[in-house]
Short mmCIF file of C-alpha atoms and ligand atoms in Angstrom, two decimals:
data_model
loop_
_atom_site.label_atom_id
_atom_site.label_comp_id
_atom_site.label_asym_id
_atom_site.label_seq_id
_atom_site.Cartn_x
_atom_site.Cartn_y
_atom_site.Cartn_z
CA MET A 301 13.80 44.97 112.15
CA ASN A 302 11.79 44.62 115.38
CA TYR A 303 14.22 43.59 118.07
CA PRO A 304 12.53 41.91 121.07
CA ASP A 305 12.24 43.58 124.44
CA VAL A 306 14.82 41.76 126.58
CA MET A 307 15.02 44.28 129.42
CA GLU A 308 13.11 42.31 132.06
CA LYS A 309 15.09 39.13 131.38
CA LEU A 310 18.32 41.09 131.42
CA VAL A 311 17.56 42.74 134.78
CA SER A 312 16.98 39.29 136.26
CA LEU A 313 20.11 37.78 134.65
CA CYS A 314 22.23 40.73 135.81
CA LYS A 315 21.11 40.24 139.41
CA ARG A 316 21.37 36.44 139.39
CA ARG A 317 24.80 36.36 137.79
CA GLY A 318 26.54 39.25 139.55
CA TYR A 319 26.39 41.96 136.88
CA ILE A 320 24.15 44.67 138.36
CA PHE A 321 22.23 45.00 141.64
CA GLN A 322 19.72 47.52 142.88
CA SER A 323 21.46 50.04 145.13
CA SER A 324 20.83 49.49 148.89
CA GLU A 325 18.57 46.60 147.99
CA ILE A 326 18.27 45.28 151.59
CA TYR A 327 16.62 48.63 152.48
CA GLY A 328 14.17 48.44 149.60
CA GLY A 329 16.49 50.11 147.09
CA THR A 330 17.20 53.74 146.10
CA GLY A 331 15.24 55.24 143.24
CA SER A 332 17.02 54.62 139.94
CA VAL A 333 20.47 54.04 141.36
CA TRP A 334 22.32 50.78 140.63
CA ASP A 335 25.43 48.97 141.87
CA TYR A 336 27.75 47.04 139.55
CA GLY A 337 28.58 43.55 140.83
CA PRO A 338 31.78 41.56 140.21
CA LEU A 339 31.05 40.92 136.51
CA GLY A 340 29.37 44.28 135.80
CA VAL A 341 32.32 46.26 137.12
CA GLU A 342 34.65 44.31 134.80
CA LEU A 343 32.45 44.84 131.73
CA LYS A 344 32.03 48.57 132.38
CA LYS A 345 35.75 48.95 133.09
CA ASN A 346 36.60 47.20 129.82
CA ILE A 347 34.29 49.64 127.97
CA LYS A 348 35.83 52.65 129.74
CA ASP A 349 39.35 51.36 129.00
CA ARG A 350 38.42 51.00 125.32
CA TRP A 351 37.21 54.59 125.27
CA TRP A 352 40.30 55.90 127.10
CA HIS A 353 42.55 54.04 124.71
CA ALA A 354 40.73 55.32 121.60
CA MET A 355 40.32 58.90 122.82
CA VAL A 356 43.50 59.56 124.84
CA ARG A 357 46.27 56.96 124.70
CA SER A 358 46.27 56.34 120.97
CA ARG A 359 46.21 60.07 120.01
CA ASP A 360 48.69 62.87 120.42
CA ASP A 361 46.04 65.60 120.16
CA VAL A 362 43.94 64.64 123.21
CA GLU A 363 45.01 64.86 126.88
CA GLY A 364 43.38 63.15 129.84
CA LEU A 365 41.94 64.79 132.97
CA ASP A 366 40.23 63.77 136.19
CA ALA A 367 38.49 66.86 137.57
CA ALA A 368 36.69 66.92 140.94
CA ILE A 369 32.94 66.35 141.19
CA LEU A 370 32.47 69.31 143.55
CA MET A 371 33.18 72.62 141.84
CA ASN A 372 32.86 76.29 142.69
CA PRO A 373 29.09 76.98 142.49
CA ARG A 374 29.74 79.93 140.15
CA VAL A 375 30.69 77.33 137.51
CA TRP A 376 27.03 76.30 137.29
CA GLU A 377 25.83 79.88 137.02
CA ALA A 378 28.26 80.46 134.15
CA SER A 379 27.38 77.19 132.42
CA GLY A 380 23.67 78.04 132.44
CA HIS A 381 22.72 75.05 134.60
CA VAL A 382 21.40 77.07 137.58
CA ALA A 383 18.96 78.96 135.37
CA GLY A 384 18.42 76.55 132.53
CA PHE A 385 18.85 72.92 133.62
CA VAL A 386 15.19 72.59 134.53
CA ASP A 387 12.14 70.50 133.74
CA PRO A 388 8.58 71.88 134.06
CA LEU A 389 6.69 69.83 136.67
CA VAL A 390 3.02 69.53 137.60
CA ASP A 391 1.48 67.88 140.67
CA CYS A 392 -1.65 65.76 140.39
CA ARG A 393 -3.98 66.65 143.30
CA ALA A 394 -5.83 63.32 142.97
CA CYS A 395 -2.95 60.82 143.12
CA LYS A 396 -0.29 63.16 144.62
CA GLY A 397 2.08 62.15 141.82
CA ARG A 398 4.52 64.59 140.20
CA PHE A 399 4.98 64.59 136.43
CA ARG A 400 6.86 66.40 133.70
CA ALA A 401 4.43 68.88 132.15
CA ASP A 402 5.92 68.29 128.70
CA LYS A 403 5.65 64.48 128.95
CA LEU A 404 2.08 63.97 130.25
CA GLU A 405 1.27 61.75 127.28
CA ASP A 406 3.94 59.27 128.44
CA ALA A 407 2.94 59.38 132.14
CA ARG A 408 0.30 57.41 134.09
CA CYS A 409 -1.63 58.73 137.09
CA LEU A 410 -0.83 56.71 140.23
CA ARG A 411 -4.59 56.22 140.95
CA LYS A 412 -6.16 53.02 139.60
CA PRO A 413 -7.41 52.43 136.98
CA SER A 414 -4.48 54.44 135.74
CA LYS A 415 -5.02 57.21 133.19
CA HIS A 416 -2.86 60.03 131.89
CA PRO A 417 -2.42 62.72 134.58
CA GLY A 418 -5.33 65.18 134.50
CA GLU A 419 -7.80 62.81 132.82
CA PHE A 420 -9.85 61.95 135.92
CA ALA A 421 -12.95 64.18 136.10
CA ASP A 422 -12.22 65.28 139.69
CA CYS A 423 -8.54 65.83 139.17
CA GLN A 424 -6.78 69.10 138.71
CA LEU A 425 -3.15 69.52 137.82
CA THR A 426 -1.19 72.36 139.39
CA GLU A 427 0.38 75.04 137.21
CA PRO A 428 3.81 73.91 135.89
CA ARG A 429 6.74 74.85 138.10
CA GLN A 430 10.38 74.80 137.04
CA PHE A 431 12.38 72.09 138.80
CA ASN A 432 16.20 72.14 138.67
CA LEU A 433 17.75 68.73 138.04
CA MET A 434 20.99 69.43 139.94
CA PHE A 435 21.52 67.79 143.33
CA LYS A 436 22.45 70.34 145.99
CA THR A 437 24.55 69.77 149.05
CA PHE A 438 26.47 71.90 151.54
CA MET A 439 30.18 72.43 151.87
CA GLY A 440 31.63 72.95 155.34
CA ALA A 441 29.90 72.67 158.68
CA VAL A 442 27.12 75.21 158.22
CA GLU A 443 24.04 74.48 156.13
CA GLU A 444 23.44 77.91 154.77
CA THR A 445 22.92 79.25 151.29
CA ALA A 446 26.43 80.63 151.01
CA ALA A 447 27.84 77.12 151.32
CA THR A 448 25.62 75.46 148.70
CA VAL A 449 27.46 73.31 146.19
CA TYR A 450 26.15 71.05 143.43
CA LEU A 451 26.96 67.50 142.37
CA ARG A 452 28.05 68.02 138.77
CA PRO A 453 25.33 67.19 136.20
CA GLU A 454 27.97 66.76 133.46
CA THR A 455 31.74 66.27 133.53
CA ALA A 456 32.30 68.78 130.72
CA GLN A 457 32.57 71.86 132.96
CA GLY A 458 35.61 70.37 134.72
CA ILE A 459 37.27 70.40 131.32
CA PHE A 460 36.31 73.97 130.39
CA VAL A 461 37.62 75.43 133.65
CA ASN A 462 40.91 73.57 133.11
CA PHE A 463 41.30 74.65 129.49
CA LEU A 464 44.26 76.96 130.18
CA ASN A 465 45.86 74.64 132.76
CA VAL A 466 46.03 71.79 130.27
CA GLN A 467 46.86 73.89 127.23
CA GLN A 468 49.73 75.70 128.97
CA SER A 469 51.16 72.82 131.03
CA MET A 470 51.15 70.42 128.07
CA ARG A 471 52.06 73.15 125.50
CA LYS A 472 49.15 72.15 123.28
CA LYS A 473 48.34 73.86 120.02
CA VAL A 474 44.76 74.20 118.79
CA PRO A 475 43.24 71.88 117.62
CA PHE A 476 43.49 69.66 120.68
CA GLY A 477 41.14 67.91 123.06
CA ILE A 478 40.73 67.14 126.76
CA ALA A 479 38.99 63.95 127.82
CA GLN A 480 37.74 62.55 131.10
CA ILE A 481 35.63 59.81 132.59
CA GLY A 482 33.65 60.50 135.73
CA LYS A 483 30.44 60.44 137.68
CA ALA A 484 27.59 62.85 136.97
CA PHE A 485 24.34 63.29 138.88
CA ARG A 486 20.88 64.38 137.75
CA ASN A 487 17.72 64.38 139.82
CA GLU A 488 15.77 62.93 136.87
CA ILE A 489 11.98 63.12 137.17
CA THR A 490 11.32 60.18 134.91
CA PRO A 491 14.29 57.86 135.33
CA GLY A 492 13.96 54.22 134.42
CA ASN A 493 14.62 51.37 132.05
CA PHE A 494 17.24 49.83 134.32
CA ILE A 495 20.60 51.62 133.86
CA PHE A 496 19.37 53.61 130.84
CA ARG A 497 18.35 56.72 132.78
CA THR A 498 19.61 56.89 136.36
CA ARG A 499 20.25 59.60 138.90
CA GLU A 500 23.94 58.74 139.32
CA PHE A 501 25.84 57.72 136.20
CA GLU A 502 29.20 57.89 134.50
CA GLN A 503 30.07 60.01 131.49
CA MET A 504 33.00 59.74 129.10
CA GLU A 505 33.38 63.23 127.63
CA MET A 506 35.86 64.90 125.33
CA GLN A 507 35.99 68.59 124.40
CA PHE A 508 37.94 69.30 121.24
CA PHE A 509 39.09 72.95 120.99
CA VAL A 510 39.24 74.19 117.42
CA ASP A 511 39.65 77.26 115.24
CA PRO A 512 36.06 78.62 114.86
CA ASP A 513 36.40 78.51 111.05
CA LYS A 514 37.13 74.78 111.20
CA SER A 515 34.42 73.68 113.63
CA SER A 516 32.15 72.11 110.96
CA GLU A 517 35.01 69.98 109.60
CA TRP A 518 35.92 68.76 113.08
CA PHE A 519 32.28 68.16 113.93
CA ASP A 520 31.95 65.82 110.92
CA TYR A 521 35.25 64.15 111.79
CA TRP A 522 34.20 63.37 115.38
CA LYS A 523 30.76 62.16 114.28
CA GLY A 524 32.49 59.56 112.12
CA GLU A 525 35.03 58.58 114.78
CA ARG A 526 32.41 58.08 117.44
CA MET A 527 30.09 55.97 115.30
CA ALA A 528 33.07 53.79 114.35
CA TRP A 529 33.89 53.34 118.06
CA HIS A 530 30.37 52.09 118.83
CA ARG A 531 30.63 49.60 115.97
CA SER A 532 33.99 48.43 117.32
CA LEU A 533 32.23 47.30 120.52
CA GLY A 534 30.35 44.78 118.44
CA LEU A 535 27.05 46.71 118.44
CA THR A 536 25.06 45.52 115.43
CA GLU A 537 25.34 47.95 112.53
CA ALA A 538 21.58 48.02 111.87
CA ARG A 539 20.90 48.92 115.50
CA LEU A 540 22.96 52.14 115.28
CA GLU A 541 21.93 55.40 113.67
CA PHE A 542 22.40 59.16 113.89
CA HIS A 543 19.63 61.50 114.96
CA GLN A 544 20.08 65.19 114.16
CA HIS A 545 18.67 67.57 116.78
CA THR A 546 15.92 69.89 115.57
CA PRO A 547 16.22 73.55 116.71
CA ALA A 548 13.68 72.78 119.47
CA GLU A 549 15.78 69.85 120.76
CA LEU A 550 19.12 71.72 120.85
CA ALA A 551 20.56 72.25 124.35
CA HIS A 552 21.12 75.86 125.46
CA TYR A 553 24.84 75.64 124.62
CA ALA A 554 24.66 73.84 121.26
CA LYS A 555 24.91 75.22 117.72
CA ALA A 556 24.45 71.77 116.18
CA ALA A 557 24.06 68.28 117.62
CA PHE A 558 23.78 64.70 116.51
CA ASP A 559 22.93 61.79 118.79
CA VAL A 560 24.28 58.33 118.20
CA GLN A 561 21.21 56.18 118.83
CA PHE A 562 21.00 52.47 119.56
CA ASP A 563 17.92 50.31 119.02
CA PHE A 564 17.19 48.83 122.47
CA GLY A 565 14.28 46.82 121.01
CA GLY A 566 10.70 46.53 122.27
CA THR A 567 8.87 49.78 122.96
CA LEU A 568 12.08 51.62 123.85
CA GLY A 569 13.43 51.35 120.31
CA PHE A 570 16.10 53.80 119.13
CA GLN A 571 17.47 55.93 121.99
CA GLU A 572 20.44 58.24 122.47
CA ILE A 573 23.64 56.67 123.78
CA GLU A 574 26.02 59.49 122.83
CA GLY A 575 25.79 63.16 121.87
CA VAL A 576 28.18 64.93 119.49
CA HIS A 577 27.74 68.68 119.92
CA ASN A 578 29.13 71.82 118.38
CA ARG A 579 29.12 74.02 121.49
CA GLY A 580 30.65 77.03 119.69
CA ASP A 581 32.41 79.42 122.10
CA PHE A 582 29.50 79.37 124.57
CA ASP A 583 31.32 77.78 127.51
CA LEU A 584 34.72 79.49 127.29
CA LYS A 585 32.98 82.87 126.82
CA GLN A 586 30.69 82.31 129.80
CA HIS A 587 33.57 81.23 132.06
CA THR A 588 35.63 84.21 130.88
CA GLU A 589 32.78 86.52 131.84
CA PHE A 590 32.02 84.90 135.20
CA SER A 591 35.62 84.24 136.34
CA GLY A 592 37.25 87.33 134.88
CA LYS A 593 40.01 85.09 133.49
CA LYS A 594 40.49 85.24 129.71
CA LEU A 595 40.10 81.77 128.24
CA GLU A 596 41.68 82.48 124.85
CA TYR A 597 44.23 80.98 122.54
CA PHE A 598 47.03 82.79 120.74
CA ASP A 599 47.91 81.29 117.37
CA GLN A 600 51.53 82.37 116.95
CA ALA A 601 51.85 81.28 113.33
CA ALA A 602 48.82 83.34 112.29
CA ASN A 603 49.45 86.06 114.91
CA ARG A 604 45.81 85.76 115.89
CA ARG A 605 44.08 85.60 119.29
CA TYR A 606 40.67 83.95 119.58
CA ILE A 607 38.30 81.96 121.79
CA PRO A 608 38.36 78.39 120.44
CA TRP A 609 35.12 76.67 119.57
CA VAL A 610 34.33 73.31 121.09
CA VAL A 611 33.26 70.06 119.49
CA GLU A 612 32.09 67.79 122.28
CA THR A 613 31.62 64.04 122.29
CA SER A 614 29.63 62.88 125.32
CA VAL A 615 28.77 59.26 125.97
CA GLY A 616 27.28 57.51 128.99
CA ALA A 617 29.36 54.55 130.23
CA ASP A 618 26.24 52.97 131.77
CA ARG A 619 24.12 53.45 128.67
CA VAL A 620 26.76 51.87 126.47
CA THR A 621 27.09 49.00 128.96
CA LEU A 622 23.32 48.49 128.66
CA ALA A 623 23.52 48.65 124.85
CA VAL A 624 26.30 46.02 124.88
CA LEU A 625 24.22 43.75 127.15
CA VAL A 626 21.00 44.17 125.14
CA ASN A 627 22.88 43.63 121.88
CA ALA A 628 24.54 40.48 123.25
CA TYR A 629 21.51 38.77 124.82
CA ARG A 630 20.16 35.81 122.88
CA GLU A 631 18.21 32.62 123.55
CA GLU A 632 18.85 29.66 121.29
CA SER A 633 18.40 25.93 120.96
CA VAL A 634 21.44 23.66 121.14
CA PRO A 635 21.79 20.96 118.45
CA GLY A 636 21.23 17.52 119.96
CA GLU A 637 20.00 18.87 123.30
CA ASP A 638 16.47 19.34 124.66
CA GLU A 639 17.29 22.37 126.73
CA GLY A 640 18.12 25.64 125.03
CA ARG A 641 20.62 28.14 126.31
CA VAL A 642 20.87 31.83 127.08
CA VAL A 643 24.02 33.43 125.71
CA LEU A 644 25.55 36.84 126.24
CA GLY A 645 27.46 37.10 122.99
CA ILE A 646 29.66 39.96 124.23
CA ASP A 647 32.74 40.80 122.15
CA PRO A 648 35.34 38.45 123.77
CA ALA A 649 37.70 41.36 124.39
CA LEU A 650 35.01 43.07 126.53
CA ALA A 651 33.79 39.95 128.35
CA PRO A 652 34.32 40.08 132.14
CA ILE A 653 35.67 36.51 132.31
CA LYS A 654 37.81 35.39 129.37
CA ALA A 655 37.96 31.69 130.19
CA ALA A 656 36.47 29.24 132.67
CA VAL A 657 38.47 26.18 133.68
CA PHE A 658 36.68 22.95 134.65
CA PRO A 659 37.79 19.49 135.76
CA LEU A 660 35.43 17.06 134.01
CA THR A 661 35.22 15.05 137.25
CA LYS A 662 36.53 15.53 140.77
CA LYS A 663 38.66 12.36 140.44
CA ASP A 664 42.13 11.41 139.16
CA GLY A 665 43.80 14.68 140.05
CA GLN A 666 41.70 16.58 137.50
CA PRO A 667 40.83 19.43 139.95
CA ASP A 668 44.53 19.92 140.78
CA MET A 669 45.45 20.14 137.11
CA ALA A 670 42.53 22.50 136.40
CA HIS A 671 43.50 24.72 139.37
CA ALA A 672 47.08 24.85 138.12
CA ILE A 673 45.91 25.90 134.63
CA ALA A 674 43.59 28.59 136.06
CA ASP A 675 46.34 29.91 138.35
CA GLY A 676 48.77 30.00 135.42
CA LEU A 677 46.36 32.01 133.25
CA ARG A 678 45.19 34.43 135.96
CA PRO A 679 48.07 36.94 135.72
CA GLN A 680 47.15 37.47 132.05
CA PHE A 681 43.40 36.89 131.85
CA PRO A 682 40.42 37.09 134.21
CA VAL A 683 39.52 33.39 134.63
CA ASP A 684 36.98 31.45 136.64
CA TYR A 685 37.40 27.95 138.15
CA ASP A 686 34.25 25.84 138.49
CA GLU A 687 33.83 22.20 139.53
CA SER A 688 30.22 22.23 140.75
CA GLY A 689 27.37 20.52 138.90
CA SER A 690 27.32 18.70 135.58
CA ILE A 691 29.59 19.90 132.78
CA GLY A 692 26.45 20.93 130.82
CA LYS A 693 25.29 23.15 133.70
CA ARG A 694 28.73 24.70 133.96
CA TYR A 695 28.74 25.50 130.24
CA ARG A 696 25.27 27.09 130.58
CA ARG A 697 26.38 29.29 133.48
CA GLN A 698 29.37 30.57 131.51
CA ASP A 699 27.30 31.10 128.32
CA GLU A 700 24.86 33.16 130.33
CA VAL A 701 27.58 35.54 131.55
CA GLY A 702 29.30 35.73 128.19
CA THR A 703 32.54 33.80 128.89
CA PRO A 704 34.01 33.20 125.42
CA PHE A 705 36.07 30.07 126.24
CA CYS A 706 35.60 27.04 128.51
CA ILE A 707 38.65 24.88 129.17
CA THR A 708 38.01 21.31 130.32
CA VAL A 709 40.51 18.96 131.94
CA ASP A 710 39.41 15.36 131.25
CA SER A 711 40.66 11.82 131.80
CA GLU A 712 43.14 12.12 128.89
CA SER A 713 44.63 15.42 130.01
CA ALA A 714 47.22 14.09 132.45
CA ALA A 715 48.55 11.66 129.85
CA ASP A 716 48.62 13.90 126.77
CA ASN A 717 49.06 17.24 128.57
CA SER A 718 46.18 18.80 126.68
CA VAL A 719 42.67 20.09 127.32
CA THR A 720 39.57 20.89 125.26
CA VAL A 721 38.75 24.54 124.64
CA ARG A 722 35.10 25.19 123.77
CA ASP A 723 34.07 28.29 121.85
CA ARG A 724 30.97 30.03 123.30
CA ASP A 725 29.50 31.01 119.94
CA THR A 726 30.33 28.13 117.58
CA LEU A 727 30.42 25.41 120.27
CA ALA A 728 33.47 24.06 118.40
CA GLN A 729 35.98 22.25 120.64
CA ASP A 730 39.73 22.39 120.01
CA ARG A 731 42.28 20.14 121.67
CA VAL A 732 45.06 22.42 122.93
CA SER A 733 48.25 21.45 124.72
CA THR A 734 48.49 22.96 128.20
CA GLY A 735 51.63 24.93 127.38
CA GLU A 736 49.84 26.61 124.48
CA ILE A 737 46.59 27.72 126.21
CA ALA A 738 47.73 31.27 127.02
CA ARG A 739 48.89 31.86 123.45
CA TYR A 740 45.70 30.30 122.07
CA LEU A 741 43.52 32.62 124.19
CA GLY A 742 45.67 35.64 123.37
CA ASP A 743 45.31 35.01 119.63
CA ARG A 744 41.58 34.43 119.81
CA LEU A 745 40.95 37.51 121.99
CA ALA A 746 42.98 39.75 119.68
CA ARG A 747 40.88 38.92 116.62
N1 GAP B 1377 27.98 67.49 128.29
C1 GAP B 1377 26.91 67.16 127.43
C2 GAP B 1377 25.93 66.26 128.03
O1 GAP B 1377 25.97 65.96 129.22
P1 GAP B 1377 23.78 64.85 127.51
O2 GAP B 1377 23.16 64.53 126.18
O3 GAP B 1377 22.93 65.47 128.56
O4 GAP B 1377 25.02 65.79 127.16
C3 GAP B 1377 25.41 62.83 127.38
O5 GAP B 1377 24.44 63.54 128.10
C4 GAP B 1377 25.27 61.34 127.58
O6 GAP B 1377 25.28 61.04 128.98
C5 GAP B 1377 23.97 60.74 127.04
O7 GAP B 1377 24.08 60.43 125.67
C6 GAP B 1377 23.83 59.51 127.89
O8 GAP B 1377 24.60 58.44 127.34
C7 GAP B 1377 24.44 59.93 129.22
N2 GAP B 1377 23.37 60.31 130.18
C8 GAP B 1377 22.77 61.50 130.31
N3 GAP B 1377 21.85 61.47 131.30
C9 GAP B 1377 21.88 60.22 131.80
C10 GAP B 1377 21.17 59.55 132.85
N4 GAP B 1377 20.27 60.18 133.59
N5 GAP B 1377 21.44 58.26 133.08
C11 GAP B 1377 22.38 57.58 132.35
N6 GAP B 1377 23.09 58.17 131.36
C12 GAP B 1377 22.84 59.47 131.08
#
């Protein structure tokens, strides 16, 4: 199926409706860095909470962690990022642009009419140079090499260096996992596609420490679990698939890897949203060598000491947020109406606002009753109150941000103590008594 390219419309909707803004927009923006607005922060938080619940709270074999972004710089020597987290770059002497040497086919020279870098007759590309994607900064008052630290390019290393802390403090037996959600930073050369590839982003990573002989079993298990999680967000089944890494694609630490890919539509098509990796004993061995601290496990029952292998699941919170938005965006006609509507058909449980409460008119005490209903629901559900514009306009605004239910107080409400509740997707309207609204929403959101 060819899904349409909705990215441009989505970027505009996200700005207009308070989902996502360009970072430092009043200064002209910052390259490929984005801010989440009032609705975006709720959606992303709901996705992160879902992940935390599935990966940590609902399991007794995974523990949570929140490691610092700034780490001892030796961590990044041990992990291979100082030497190996590089892209080959070339400079174009004609347009002064800088491009990835291995992606020239996808790049356009900045000179008009644009061609691929190196295709102008008078243009020479420089020899490729290796460019490290880690952001550097300085710790302490003196900007000298000794004080260089890096913004972490992945959260995983915070987990590896805490392997013994967690295992010993929580008395965990292998197999067990450590999970965390946190910011990561990469000085990407070709960022883009909105929040798909950015320079500051959030990862949700879990390292599962296993007996080396059982790593293939656990790898298959986690592949299945993670795909099921993506489906549980409401992502369309046909838009999800696995991609197995070829030997050339494998990262320096990986023995085997599968990406969960989502079809973003248009020219972007299927792209990675999560990686499931068998990292072997690469990381614990490297940190043992560089720190001098043995990162081993003693299996008392088998009287055996070994370095556990690691099955990693690594998913971008921003990329999944984008997948949820792309998956949810639809334009449709409304029966009996000339004007169509834009709907974000987000899974109700993930939607930033669960219900909007409207007085049909500003007369007859309807606003007071609607305010009272909204205030009564607010401790349990994120709700919005809106009395501006026609009721049709108010419905459209809520459809566009994905609010699953609209509650309207009308001229009958005061007399019969009931309201209409409109369903975003079916447009069906139920008459519900005011005392039952919270239960009604609770039931519908739990489905
Ligand atoms: N620890 C393993 C690791 O970091 P990765 O494949 O480089 O693996 C994992 O990244 C996930 O992080 C990706 O599937 C993607 O969802 C997200 N991610 C990586 N780079 C990103 C970027 N520049 N912008 C947004 N998300 C990114």
